[in-house]
mmCIF file of C-alpha atoms in Angstrom:
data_model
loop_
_atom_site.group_PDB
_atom_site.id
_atom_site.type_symbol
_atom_site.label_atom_id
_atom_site.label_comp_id
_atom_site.label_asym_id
_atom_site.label_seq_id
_atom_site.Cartn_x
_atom_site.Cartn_y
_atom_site.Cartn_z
ATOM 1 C CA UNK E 481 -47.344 4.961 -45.429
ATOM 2 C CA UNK E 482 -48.420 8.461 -46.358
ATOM 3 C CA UNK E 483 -49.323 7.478 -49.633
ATOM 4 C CA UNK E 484 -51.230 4.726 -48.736
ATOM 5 C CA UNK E 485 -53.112 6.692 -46.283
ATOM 6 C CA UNK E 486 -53.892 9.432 -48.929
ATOM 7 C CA UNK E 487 -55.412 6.248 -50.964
ATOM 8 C CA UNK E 488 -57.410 5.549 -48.745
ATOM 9 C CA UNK E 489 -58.904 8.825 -47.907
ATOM 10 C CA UNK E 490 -59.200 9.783 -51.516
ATOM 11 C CA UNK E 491 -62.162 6.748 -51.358
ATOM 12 C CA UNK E 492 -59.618 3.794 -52.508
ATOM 13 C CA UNK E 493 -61.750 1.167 -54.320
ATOM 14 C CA UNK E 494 -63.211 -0.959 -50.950
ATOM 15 C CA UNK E 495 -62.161 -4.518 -52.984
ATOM 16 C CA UNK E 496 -58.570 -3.293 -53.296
ATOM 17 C CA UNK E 497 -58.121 -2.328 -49.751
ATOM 18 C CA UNK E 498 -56.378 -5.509 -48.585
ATOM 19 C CA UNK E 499 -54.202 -6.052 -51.870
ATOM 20 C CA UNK E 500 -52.836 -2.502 -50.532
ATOM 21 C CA UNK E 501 -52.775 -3.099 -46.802
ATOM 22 C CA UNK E 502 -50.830 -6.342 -47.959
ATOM 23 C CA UNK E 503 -48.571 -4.121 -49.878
ATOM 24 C CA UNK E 504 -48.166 -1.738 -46.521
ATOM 25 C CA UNK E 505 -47.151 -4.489 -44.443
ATOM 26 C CA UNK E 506 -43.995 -5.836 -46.796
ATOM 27 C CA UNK E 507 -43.146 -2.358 -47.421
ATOM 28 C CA UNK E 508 -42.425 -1.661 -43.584
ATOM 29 C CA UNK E 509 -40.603 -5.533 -43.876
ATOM 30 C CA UNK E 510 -37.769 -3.702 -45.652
ATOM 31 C CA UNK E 511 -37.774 -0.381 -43.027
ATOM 32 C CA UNK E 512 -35.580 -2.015 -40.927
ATOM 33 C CA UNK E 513 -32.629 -2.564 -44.007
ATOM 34 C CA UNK E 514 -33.194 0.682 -44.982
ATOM 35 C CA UNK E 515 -30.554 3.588 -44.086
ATOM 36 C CA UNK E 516 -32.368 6.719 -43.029
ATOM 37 C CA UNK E 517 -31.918 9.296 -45.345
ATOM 38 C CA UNK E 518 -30.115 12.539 -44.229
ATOM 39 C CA UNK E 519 -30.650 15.320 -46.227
ATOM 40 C CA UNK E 520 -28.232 17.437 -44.327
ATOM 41 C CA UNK E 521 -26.126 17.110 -41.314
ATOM 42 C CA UNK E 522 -27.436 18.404 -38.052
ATOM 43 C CA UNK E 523 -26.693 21.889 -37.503
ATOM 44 C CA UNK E 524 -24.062 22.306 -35.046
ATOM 45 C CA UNK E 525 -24.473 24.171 -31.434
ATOM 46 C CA UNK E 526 -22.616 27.105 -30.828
ATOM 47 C CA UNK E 527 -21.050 27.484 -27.563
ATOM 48 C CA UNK E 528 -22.320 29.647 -24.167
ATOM 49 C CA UNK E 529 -25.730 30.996 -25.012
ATOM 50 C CA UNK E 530 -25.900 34.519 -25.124
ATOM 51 C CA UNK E 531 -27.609 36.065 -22.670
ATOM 52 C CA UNK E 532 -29.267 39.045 -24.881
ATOM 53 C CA UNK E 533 -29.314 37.333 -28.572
ATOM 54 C CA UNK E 534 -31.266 34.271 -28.959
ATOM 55 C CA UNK E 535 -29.126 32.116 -31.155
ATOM 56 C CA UNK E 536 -25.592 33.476 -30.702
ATOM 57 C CA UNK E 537 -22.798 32.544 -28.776
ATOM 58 C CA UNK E 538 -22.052 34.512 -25.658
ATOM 59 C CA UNK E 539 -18.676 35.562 -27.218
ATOM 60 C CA UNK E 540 -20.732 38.682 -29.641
ATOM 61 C CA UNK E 541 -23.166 41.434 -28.940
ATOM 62 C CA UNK E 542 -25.085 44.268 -30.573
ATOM 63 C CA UNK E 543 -23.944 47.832 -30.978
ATOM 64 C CA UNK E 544 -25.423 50.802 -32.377
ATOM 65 C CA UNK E 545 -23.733 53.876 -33.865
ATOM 66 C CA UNK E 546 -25.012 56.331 -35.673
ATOM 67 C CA UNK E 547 -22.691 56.294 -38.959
ATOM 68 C CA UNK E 548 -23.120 52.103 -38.861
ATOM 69 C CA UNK E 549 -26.108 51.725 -37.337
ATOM 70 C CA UNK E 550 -26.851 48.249 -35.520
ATOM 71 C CA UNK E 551 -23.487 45.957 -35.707
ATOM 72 C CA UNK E 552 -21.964 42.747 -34.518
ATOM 73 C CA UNK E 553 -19.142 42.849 -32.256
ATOM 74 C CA UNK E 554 -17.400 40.649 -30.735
ATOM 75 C CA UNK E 555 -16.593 40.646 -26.405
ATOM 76 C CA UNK E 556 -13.865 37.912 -25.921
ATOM 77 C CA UNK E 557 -11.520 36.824 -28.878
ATOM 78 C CA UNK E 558 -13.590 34.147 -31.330
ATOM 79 C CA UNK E 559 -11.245 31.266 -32.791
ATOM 80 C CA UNK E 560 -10.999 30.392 -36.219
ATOM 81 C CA UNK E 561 -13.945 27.766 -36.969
ATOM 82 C CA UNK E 562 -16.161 28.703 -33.705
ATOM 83 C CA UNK E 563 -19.324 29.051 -34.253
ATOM 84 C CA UNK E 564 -20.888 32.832 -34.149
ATOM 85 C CA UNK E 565 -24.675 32.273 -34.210
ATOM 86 C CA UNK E 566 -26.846 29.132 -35.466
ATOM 87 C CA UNK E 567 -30.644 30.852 -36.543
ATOM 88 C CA UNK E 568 -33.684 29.971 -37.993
ATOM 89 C CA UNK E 569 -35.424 32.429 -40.431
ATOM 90 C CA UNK E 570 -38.559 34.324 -38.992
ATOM 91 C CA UNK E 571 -40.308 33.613 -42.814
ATOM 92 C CA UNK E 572 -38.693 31.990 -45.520
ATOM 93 C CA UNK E 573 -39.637 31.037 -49.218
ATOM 94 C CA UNK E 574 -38.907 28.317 -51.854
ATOM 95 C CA UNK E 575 -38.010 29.121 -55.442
ATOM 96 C CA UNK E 576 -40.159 27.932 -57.792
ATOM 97 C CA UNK E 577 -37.838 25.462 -59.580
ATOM 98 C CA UNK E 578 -37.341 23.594 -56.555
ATOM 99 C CA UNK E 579 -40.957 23.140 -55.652
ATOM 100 C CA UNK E 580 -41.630 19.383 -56.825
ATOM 101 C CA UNK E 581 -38.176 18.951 -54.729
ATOM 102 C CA UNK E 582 -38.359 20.270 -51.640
ATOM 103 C CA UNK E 583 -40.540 20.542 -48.883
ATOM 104 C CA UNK E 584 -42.606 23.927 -49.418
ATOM 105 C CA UNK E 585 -42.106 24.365 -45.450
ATOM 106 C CA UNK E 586 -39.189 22.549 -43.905
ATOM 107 C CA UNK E 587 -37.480 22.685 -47.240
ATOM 108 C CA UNK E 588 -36.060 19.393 -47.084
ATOM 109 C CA UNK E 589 -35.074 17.383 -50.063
ATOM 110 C CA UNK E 590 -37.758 14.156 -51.301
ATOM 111 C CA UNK E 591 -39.335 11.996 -53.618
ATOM 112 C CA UNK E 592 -42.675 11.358 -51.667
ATOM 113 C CA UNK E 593 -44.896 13.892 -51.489
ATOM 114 C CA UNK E 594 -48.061 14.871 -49.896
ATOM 115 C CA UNK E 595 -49.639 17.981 -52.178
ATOM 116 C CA UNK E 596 -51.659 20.674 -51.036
ATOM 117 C CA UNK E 597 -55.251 20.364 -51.057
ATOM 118 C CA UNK E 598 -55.995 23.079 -53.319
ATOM 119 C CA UNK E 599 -53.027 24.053 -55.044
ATOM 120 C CA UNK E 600 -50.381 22.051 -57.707
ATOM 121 C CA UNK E 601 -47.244 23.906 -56.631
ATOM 122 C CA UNK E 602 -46.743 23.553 -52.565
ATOM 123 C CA UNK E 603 -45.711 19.976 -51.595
ATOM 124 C CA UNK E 604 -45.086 18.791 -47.701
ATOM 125 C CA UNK E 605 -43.062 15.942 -46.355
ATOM 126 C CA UNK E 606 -45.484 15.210 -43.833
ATOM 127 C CA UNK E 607 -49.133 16.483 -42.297
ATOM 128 C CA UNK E 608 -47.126 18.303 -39.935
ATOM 129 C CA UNK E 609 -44.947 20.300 -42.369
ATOM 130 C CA UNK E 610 -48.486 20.891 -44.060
ATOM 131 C CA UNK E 611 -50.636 22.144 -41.334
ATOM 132 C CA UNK E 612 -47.353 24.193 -39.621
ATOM 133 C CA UNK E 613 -47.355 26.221 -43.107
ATOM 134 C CA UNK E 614 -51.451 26.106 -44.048
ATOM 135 C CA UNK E 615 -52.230 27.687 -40.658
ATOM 136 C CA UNK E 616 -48.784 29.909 -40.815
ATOM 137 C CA UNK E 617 -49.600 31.311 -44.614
ATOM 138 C CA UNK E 618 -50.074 29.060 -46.877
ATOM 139 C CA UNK E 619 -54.557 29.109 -46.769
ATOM 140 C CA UNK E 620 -53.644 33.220 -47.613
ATOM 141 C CA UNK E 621 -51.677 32.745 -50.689
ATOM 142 C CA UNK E 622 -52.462 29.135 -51.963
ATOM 143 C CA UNK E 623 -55.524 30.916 -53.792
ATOM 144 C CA UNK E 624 -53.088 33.439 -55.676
ATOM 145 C CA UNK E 625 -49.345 31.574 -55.918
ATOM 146 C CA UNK E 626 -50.706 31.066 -59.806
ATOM 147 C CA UNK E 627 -51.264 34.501 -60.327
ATOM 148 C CA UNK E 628 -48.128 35.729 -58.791
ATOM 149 C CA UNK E 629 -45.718 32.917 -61.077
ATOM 150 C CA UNK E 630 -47.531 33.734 -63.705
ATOM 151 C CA UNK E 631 -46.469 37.537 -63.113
ATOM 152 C CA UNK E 632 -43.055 36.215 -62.607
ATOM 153 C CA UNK E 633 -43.259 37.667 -59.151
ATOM 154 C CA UNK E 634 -39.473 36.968 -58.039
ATOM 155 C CA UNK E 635 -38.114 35.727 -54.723
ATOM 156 C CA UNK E 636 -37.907 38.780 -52.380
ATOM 157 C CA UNK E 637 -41.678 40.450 -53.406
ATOM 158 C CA UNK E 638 -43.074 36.916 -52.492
ATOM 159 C CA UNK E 639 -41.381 36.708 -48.799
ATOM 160 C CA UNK E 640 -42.420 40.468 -48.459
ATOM 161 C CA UNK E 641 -45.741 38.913 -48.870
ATOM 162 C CA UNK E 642 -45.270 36.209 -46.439
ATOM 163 C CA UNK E 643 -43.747 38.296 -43.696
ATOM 164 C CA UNK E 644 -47.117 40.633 -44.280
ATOM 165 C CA UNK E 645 -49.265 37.386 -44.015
ATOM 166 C CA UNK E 646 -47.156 36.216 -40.798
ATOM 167 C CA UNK E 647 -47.552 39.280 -39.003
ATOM 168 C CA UNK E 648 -51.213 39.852 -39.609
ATOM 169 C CA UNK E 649 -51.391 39.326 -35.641
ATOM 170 C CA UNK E 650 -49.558 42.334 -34.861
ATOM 171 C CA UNK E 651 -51.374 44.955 -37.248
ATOM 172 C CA UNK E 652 -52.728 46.276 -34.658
ATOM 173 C CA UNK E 653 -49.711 46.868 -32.280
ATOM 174 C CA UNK E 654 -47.986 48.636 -35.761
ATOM 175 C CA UNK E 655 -50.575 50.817 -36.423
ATOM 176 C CA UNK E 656 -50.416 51.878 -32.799
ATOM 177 C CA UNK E 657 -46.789 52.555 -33.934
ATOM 178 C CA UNK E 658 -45.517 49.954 -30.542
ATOM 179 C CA UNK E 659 -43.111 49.120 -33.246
ATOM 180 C CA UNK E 660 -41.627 52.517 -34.481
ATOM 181 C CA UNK E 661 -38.687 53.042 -31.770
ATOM 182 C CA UNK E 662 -35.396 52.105 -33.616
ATOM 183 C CA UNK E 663 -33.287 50.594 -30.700
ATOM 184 C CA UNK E 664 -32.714 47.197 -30.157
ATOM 185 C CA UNK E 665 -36.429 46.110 -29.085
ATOM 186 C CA UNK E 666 -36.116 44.303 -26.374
ATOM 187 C CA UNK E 667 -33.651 42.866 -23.450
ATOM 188 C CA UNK E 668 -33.941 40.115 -25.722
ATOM 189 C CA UNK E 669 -33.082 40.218 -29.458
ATOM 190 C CA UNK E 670 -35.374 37.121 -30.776
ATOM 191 C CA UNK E 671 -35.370 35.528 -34.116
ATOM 192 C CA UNK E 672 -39.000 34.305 -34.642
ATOM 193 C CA UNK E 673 -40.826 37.122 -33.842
ATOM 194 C CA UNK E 674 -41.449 39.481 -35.921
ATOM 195 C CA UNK E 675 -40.680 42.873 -33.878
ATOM 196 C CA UNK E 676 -37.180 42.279 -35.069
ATOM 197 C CA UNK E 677 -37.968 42.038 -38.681
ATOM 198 C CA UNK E 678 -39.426 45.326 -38.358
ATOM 199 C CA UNK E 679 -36.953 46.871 -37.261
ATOM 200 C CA UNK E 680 -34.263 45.832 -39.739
ATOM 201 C CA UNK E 681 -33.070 49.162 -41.949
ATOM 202 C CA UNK E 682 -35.244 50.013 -45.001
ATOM 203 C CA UNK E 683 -32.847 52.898 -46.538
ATOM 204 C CA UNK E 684 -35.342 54.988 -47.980
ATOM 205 C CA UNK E 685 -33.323 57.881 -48.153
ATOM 206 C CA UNK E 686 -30.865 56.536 -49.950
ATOM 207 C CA UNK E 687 -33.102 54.879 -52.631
ATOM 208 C CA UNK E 688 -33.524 56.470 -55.969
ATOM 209 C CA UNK E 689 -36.842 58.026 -57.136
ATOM 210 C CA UNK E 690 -37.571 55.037 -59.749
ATOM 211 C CA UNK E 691 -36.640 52.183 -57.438
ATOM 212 C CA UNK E 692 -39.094 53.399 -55.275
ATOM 213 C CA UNK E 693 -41.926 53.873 -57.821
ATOM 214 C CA UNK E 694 -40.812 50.458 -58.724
ATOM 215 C CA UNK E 695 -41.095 48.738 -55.605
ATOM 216 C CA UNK E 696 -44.730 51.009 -55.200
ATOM 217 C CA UNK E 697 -45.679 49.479 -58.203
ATOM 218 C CA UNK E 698 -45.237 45.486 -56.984
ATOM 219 C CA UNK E 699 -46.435 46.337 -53.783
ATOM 220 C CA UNK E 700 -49.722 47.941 -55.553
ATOM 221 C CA UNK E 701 -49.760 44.493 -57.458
ATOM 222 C CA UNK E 702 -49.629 42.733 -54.764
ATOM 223 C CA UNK E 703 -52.473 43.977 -52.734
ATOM 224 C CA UNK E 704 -54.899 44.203 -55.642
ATOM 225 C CA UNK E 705 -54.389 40.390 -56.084
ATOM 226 C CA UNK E 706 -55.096 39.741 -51.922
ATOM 227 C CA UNK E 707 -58.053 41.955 -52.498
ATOM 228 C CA UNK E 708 -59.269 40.102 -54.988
ATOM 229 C CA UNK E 709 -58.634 36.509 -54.291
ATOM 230 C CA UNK E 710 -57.148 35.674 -50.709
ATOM 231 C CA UNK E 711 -58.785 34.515 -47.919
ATOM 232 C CA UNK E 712 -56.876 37.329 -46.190
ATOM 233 C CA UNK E 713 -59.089 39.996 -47.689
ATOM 234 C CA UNK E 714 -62.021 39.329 -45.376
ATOM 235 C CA UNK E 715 -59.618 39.332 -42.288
ATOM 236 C CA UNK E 716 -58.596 42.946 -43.360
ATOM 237 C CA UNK E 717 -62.063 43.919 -43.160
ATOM 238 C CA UNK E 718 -61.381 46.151 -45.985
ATOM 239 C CA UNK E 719 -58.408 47.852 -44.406
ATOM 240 C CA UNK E 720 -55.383 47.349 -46.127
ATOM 241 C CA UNK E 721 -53.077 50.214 -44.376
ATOM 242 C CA UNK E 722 -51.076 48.352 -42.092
ATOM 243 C CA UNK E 723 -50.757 45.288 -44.655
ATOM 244 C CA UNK E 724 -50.359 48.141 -47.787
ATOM 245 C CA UNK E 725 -47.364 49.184 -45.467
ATOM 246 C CA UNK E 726 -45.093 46.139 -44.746
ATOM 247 C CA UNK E 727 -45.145 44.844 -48.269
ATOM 248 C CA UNK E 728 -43.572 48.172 -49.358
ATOM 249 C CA UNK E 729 -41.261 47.990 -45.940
ATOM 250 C CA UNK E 730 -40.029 44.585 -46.867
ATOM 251 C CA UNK E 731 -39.416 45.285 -50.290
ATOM 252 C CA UNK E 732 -36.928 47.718 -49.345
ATOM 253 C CA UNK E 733 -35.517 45.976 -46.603
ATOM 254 C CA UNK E 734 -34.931 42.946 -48.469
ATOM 255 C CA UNK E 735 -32.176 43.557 -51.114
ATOM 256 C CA UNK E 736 -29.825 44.266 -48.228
ATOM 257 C CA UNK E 737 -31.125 41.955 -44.833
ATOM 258 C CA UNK E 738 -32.708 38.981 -46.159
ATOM 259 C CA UNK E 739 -30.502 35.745 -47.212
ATOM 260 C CA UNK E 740 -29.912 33.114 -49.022
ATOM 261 C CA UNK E 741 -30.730 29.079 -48.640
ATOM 262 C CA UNK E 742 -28.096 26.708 -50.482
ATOM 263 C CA UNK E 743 -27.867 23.384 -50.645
ATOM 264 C CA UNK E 744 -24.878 21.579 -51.796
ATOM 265 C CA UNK E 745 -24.877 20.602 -55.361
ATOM 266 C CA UNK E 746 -22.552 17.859 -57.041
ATOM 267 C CA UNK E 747 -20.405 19.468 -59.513
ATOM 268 C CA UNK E 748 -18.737 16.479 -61.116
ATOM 269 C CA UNK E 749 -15.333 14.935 -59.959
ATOM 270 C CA UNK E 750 -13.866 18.301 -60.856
ATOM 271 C CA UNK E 751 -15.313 20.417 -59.461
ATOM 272 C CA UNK E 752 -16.764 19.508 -56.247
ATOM 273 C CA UNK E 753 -19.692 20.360 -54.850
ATOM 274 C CA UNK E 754 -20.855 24.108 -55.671
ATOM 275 C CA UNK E 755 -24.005 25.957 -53.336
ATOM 276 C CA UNK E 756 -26.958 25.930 -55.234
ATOM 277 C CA UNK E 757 -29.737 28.318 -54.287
ATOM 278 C CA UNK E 758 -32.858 27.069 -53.132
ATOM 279 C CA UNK E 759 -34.684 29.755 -51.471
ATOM 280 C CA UNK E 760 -34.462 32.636 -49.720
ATOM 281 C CA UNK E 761 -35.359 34.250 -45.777
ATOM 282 C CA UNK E 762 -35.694 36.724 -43.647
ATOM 283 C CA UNK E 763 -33.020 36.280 -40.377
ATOM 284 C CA UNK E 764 -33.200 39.067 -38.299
ATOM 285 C CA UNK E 765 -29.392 38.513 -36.403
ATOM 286 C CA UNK E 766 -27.554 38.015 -39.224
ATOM 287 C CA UNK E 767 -29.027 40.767 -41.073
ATOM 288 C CA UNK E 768 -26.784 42.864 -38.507
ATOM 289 C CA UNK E 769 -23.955 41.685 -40.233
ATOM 290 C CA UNK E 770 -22.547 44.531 -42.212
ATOM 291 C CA UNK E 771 -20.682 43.734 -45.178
ATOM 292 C CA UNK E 772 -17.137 43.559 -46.600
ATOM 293 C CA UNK E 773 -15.183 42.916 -49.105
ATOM 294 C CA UNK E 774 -12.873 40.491 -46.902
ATOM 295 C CA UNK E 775 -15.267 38.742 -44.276
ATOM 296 C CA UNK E 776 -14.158 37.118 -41.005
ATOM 297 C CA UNK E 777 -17.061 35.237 -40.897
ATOM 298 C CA UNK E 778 -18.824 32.670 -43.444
ATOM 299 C CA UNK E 779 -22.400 31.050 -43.993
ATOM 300 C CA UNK E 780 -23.525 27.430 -44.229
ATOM 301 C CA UNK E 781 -26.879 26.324 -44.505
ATOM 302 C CA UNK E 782 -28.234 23.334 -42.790
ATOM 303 C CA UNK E 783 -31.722 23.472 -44.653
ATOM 304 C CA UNK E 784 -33.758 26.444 -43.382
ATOM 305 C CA UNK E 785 -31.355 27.101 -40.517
ATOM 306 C CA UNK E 786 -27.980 29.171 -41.334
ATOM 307 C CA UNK E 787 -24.862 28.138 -39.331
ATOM 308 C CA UNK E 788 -22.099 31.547 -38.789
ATOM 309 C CA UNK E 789 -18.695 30.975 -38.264
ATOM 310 C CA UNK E 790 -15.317 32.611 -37.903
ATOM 311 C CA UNK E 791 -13.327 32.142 -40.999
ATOM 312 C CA UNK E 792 -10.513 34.256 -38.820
ATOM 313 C CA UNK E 793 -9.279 34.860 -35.516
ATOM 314 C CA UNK E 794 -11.747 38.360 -34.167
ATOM 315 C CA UNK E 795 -10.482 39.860 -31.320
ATOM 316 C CA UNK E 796 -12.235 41.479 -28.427
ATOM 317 C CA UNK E 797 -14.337 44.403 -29.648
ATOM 318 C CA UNK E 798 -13.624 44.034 -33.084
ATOM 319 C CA UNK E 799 -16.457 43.863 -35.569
ATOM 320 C CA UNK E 800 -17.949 40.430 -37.057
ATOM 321 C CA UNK E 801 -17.937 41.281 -41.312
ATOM 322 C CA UNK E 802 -20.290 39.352 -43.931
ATOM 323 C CA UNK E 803 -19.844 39.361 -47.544
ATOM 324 C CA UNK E 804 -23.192 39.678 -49.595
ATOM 325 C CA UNK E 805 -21.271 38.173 -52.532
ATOM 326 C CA UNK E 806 -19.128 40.813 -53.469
ATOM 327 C CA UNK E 807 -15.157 39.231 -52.140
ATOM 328 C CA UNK E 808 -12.101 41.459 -53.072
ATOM 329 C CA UNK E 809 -10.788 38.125 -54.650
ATOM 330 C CA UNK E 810 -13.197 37.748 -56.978
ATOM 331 C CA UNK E 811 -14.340 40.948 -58.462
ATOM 332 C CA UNK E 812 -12.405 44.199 -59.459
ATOM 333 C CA UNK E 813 -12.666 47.539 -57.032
ATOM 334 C CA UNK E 814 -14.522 49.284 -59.744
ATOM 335 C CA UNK E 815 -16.883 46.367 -60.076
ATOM 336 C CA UNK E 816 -17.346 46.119 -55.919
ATOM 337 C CA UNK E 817 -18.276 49.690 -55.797
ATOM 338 C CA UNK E 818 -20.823 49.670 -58.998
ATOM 339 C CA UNK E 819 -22.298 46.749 -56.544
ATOM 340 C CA UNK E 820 -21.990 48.936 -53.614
ATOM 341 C CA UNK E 821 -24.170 51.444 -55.003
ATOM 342 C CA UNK E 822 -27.026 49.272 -56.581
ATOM 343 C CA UNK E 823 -26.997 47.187 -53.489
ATOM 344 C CA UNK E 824 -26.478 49.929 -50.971
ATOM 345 C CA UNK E 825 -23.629 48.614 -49.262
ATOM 346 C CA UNK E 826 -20.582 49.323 -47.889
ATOM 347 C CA UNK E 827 -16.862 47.559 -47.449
ATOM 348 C CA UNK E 828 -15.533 49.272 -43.976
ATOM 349 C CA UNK E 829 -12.161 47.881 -44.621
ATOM 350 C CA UNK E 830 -9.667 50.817 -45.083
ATOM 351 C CA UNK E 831 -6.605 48.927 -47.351
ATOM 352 C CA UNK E 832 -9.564 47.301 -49.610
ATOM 353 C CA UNK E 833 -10.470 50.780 -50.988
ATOM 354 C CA UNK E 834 -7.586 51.581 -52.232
ATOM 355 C CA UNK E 835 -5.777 48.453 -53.048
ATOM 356 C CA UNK E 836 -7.559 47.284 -56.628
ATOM 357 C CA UNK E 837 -7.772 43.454 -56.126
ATOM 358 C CA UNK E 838 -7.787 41.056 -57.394
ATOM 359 C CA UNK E 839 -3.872 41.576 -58.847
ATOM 360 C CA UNK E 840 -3.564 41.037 -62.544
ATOM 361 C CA UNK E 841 -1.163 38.464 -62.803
ATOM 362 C CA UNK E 842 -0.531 35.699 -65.560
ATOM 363 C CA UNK E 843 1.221 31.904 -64.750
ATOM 364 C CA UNK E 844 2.492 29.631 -67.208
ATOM 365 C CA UNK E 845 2.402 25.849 -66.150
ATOM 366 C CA UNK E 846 4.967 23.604 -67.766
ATOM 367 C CA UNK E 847 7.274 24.250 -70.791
ATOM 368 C CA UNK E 848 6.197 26.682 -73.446
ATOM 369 C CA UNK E 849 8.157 25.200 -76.242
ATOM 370 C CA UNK E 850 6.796 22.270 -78.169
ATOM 371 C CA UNK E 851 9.250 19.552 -77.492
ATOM 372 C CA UNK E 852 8.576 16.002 -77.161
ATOM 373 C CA UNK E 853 8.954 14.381 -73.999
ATOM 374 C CA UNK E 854 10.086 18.153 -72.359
ATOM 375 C CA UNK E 855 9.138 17.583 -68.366
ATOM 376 C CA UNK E 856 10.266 21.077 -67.242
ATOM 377 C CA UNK E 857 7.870 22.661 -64.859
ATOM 378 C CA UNK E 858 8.063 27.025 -63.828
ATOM 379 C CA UNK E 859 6.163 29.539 -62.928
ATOM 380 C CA UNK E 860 6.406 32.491 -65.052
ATOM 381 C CA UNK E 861 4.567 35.901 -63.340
ATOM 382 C CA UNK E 862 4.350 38.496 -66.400
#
């Protein structure tokens, strides 16, 4: 149907019009036999809402210290496999491999697209997806998305750029610095607005002289492109400080707050499905997670939205861990700290630091003389 609408506004030949409406109508014949397609299963609902945090259960809350800053804790005990939170990211991009896949706003999987007016790299699954993300951002950065792949601008400058575009509606309440207080910023801790992006920790102090003239460098990139060729130039009326300012804020606080969107991928019979990277956003709860080496909680993304859940039973008042990637299984101590240090994280489990997982240990399978027909089976631990 949307293609055959798009025909016909793109001035369809007037003869052919009925050969296509013809064509429409045993098209939607088949609809009925036709399975909808599910690109992902619905995202589950968590239980009690909480009464302070917008998409968590009522079973967590935030705390604030000074040596951890803002953390998730939990109130009452959380079972294994109950979901934690269930949020939507305040912006979120798509990586440029997977735009002729996915929708560029919804990020949903298709074949049938409907392209943007005035670029060859953003396609929608419907109008609605399109006008959600042309009025959003898209009319600001449609005009320069060639420029910035050309540059090889990666994943985390261009949703700095997006959260800068989203939040052009509250320039003036930064610059009035309504936004500057560090506690929790309201009686109610909100995912889509952007007050709680904001606020999420930057770590200046802790960044290295070159990272930062790095990161000033993009940022100086950035605006000079805007300046010159976005719609969003003319909106600034020439004054760049407040935009200047949370392009180089989100390019800190992205490395360590914003997250990933997966998809599952089919790995073959053998191995399964594997998560496959598809974009990236900005979730402003779940960047409270602080990390560790052995989580209680995991991730699962249901398209945009990203589902928490306890991997472990958590206990009253204990606190809810992430892992950015890093998992005491998988990598060596020395390795997790090199990590820790680029990354500017921290594992806050105690027996992690000084246990040096994952154990070095070798198992034979089966017999290791050559002997026809030999069936013996043993584990042998060197």
């Amino acid at each position: 149907k949307m293609d055959i609408a798009a025909a016909f506004e793109n001035k369809y030949p007037s003869h052919l019009h009925e050969k296509l409406k013809l064509r429409e109508e045993k098209a939607r014949a088949f609809l009925p036999a036709q399975p909808p397609f599910v690109y992902h299963t619905q995202a589950p609902i968590h239980g009690a809402s909480n009464s302070l945090i917008e998409c968590a259960c009522a079973k967590v809350t935030i705390r604030d210290s000074k040596a951890l800053g803002r953390y998730v804790v939990a109130t009452e005990t959380i079972q294994i496999g109950e979901v934690v939170a269930v949020e939507r990211p305040y912006a979120h991009v798509l990586l440029e491999n997977c735009l002729q896949e996915h929708c560029y706003w919804c990020l949903k999987l298709g074949y049938s697209w409907k392209p943007c007016d005035n670029c060859v790299y953003a396609m929608f699954c419907s109008n609605d997806c399109y006008k959600e993300a042309w009025h959003s951002f898209h009319k600001y950065e449609c005009p320069i998305l060639a420029t910035l792949y050309a540059l090889e601008v990666s994943k985390l400058p261009l949703l700095a750029l997006r959260i800068a575009i989203m939040a052009r509606d509250r320039y003036t309440d930064i610059l009035e610095g309504k936004y500057d207080n560090p506690a929790i910023p309201s009686p109610f801790y909100k995912s889509q607005r952007y007050q709680e992006i904001h606020l999420l920790a930057a770590n200046t102090s802790l960044r290295t002289v070159s990272d930062l003239f790095s990161k000033a460098v993009t940022a100086a990139v950035i605006r000079y492109i805007v300046q010159i060729s976005s719609p969003l130039h003319a909106e600034l009326v020439g004054d760049y400080r407040v935009f200047d300012e949370l392009v180089m804020r989100h390019l800190q606080t992205g490395p360590t707050n914003f997250h990933e969107i997966s998809e599952a991928e089919d790995g073959g019979d053998e191995k399964g499905f594997n998560p496959s990277e598809i974009g990236a956003g900005a979730y402003a709860f779940l960047s409270l997670f602080n990390h560790s080496c052995d989580p209680n909680v995991v991730r699962h993304c249901h398209g945009a939205q990203i589902v928490v859940r306890a991997i472990r039973m958590i206990h009253k008042d204990e606190q809810l861990f992430d892992n950015y990637g890093y998992h005491y299984a998988m990598m060596k101590k020395t390795d997790r700290k090199r990590v820790d240090s680029v990354c500017l994280v921290t594992c806050y489990k105690e027996f992690l630091q000084s246990a040096n997982f994952p154990f070095k240990v070798r198992t034979d399978y089966g017999c290791n003389k050559q002997r026809k027909n030999c069936k013996k089976i043993f584990f042998n631990n060197r």
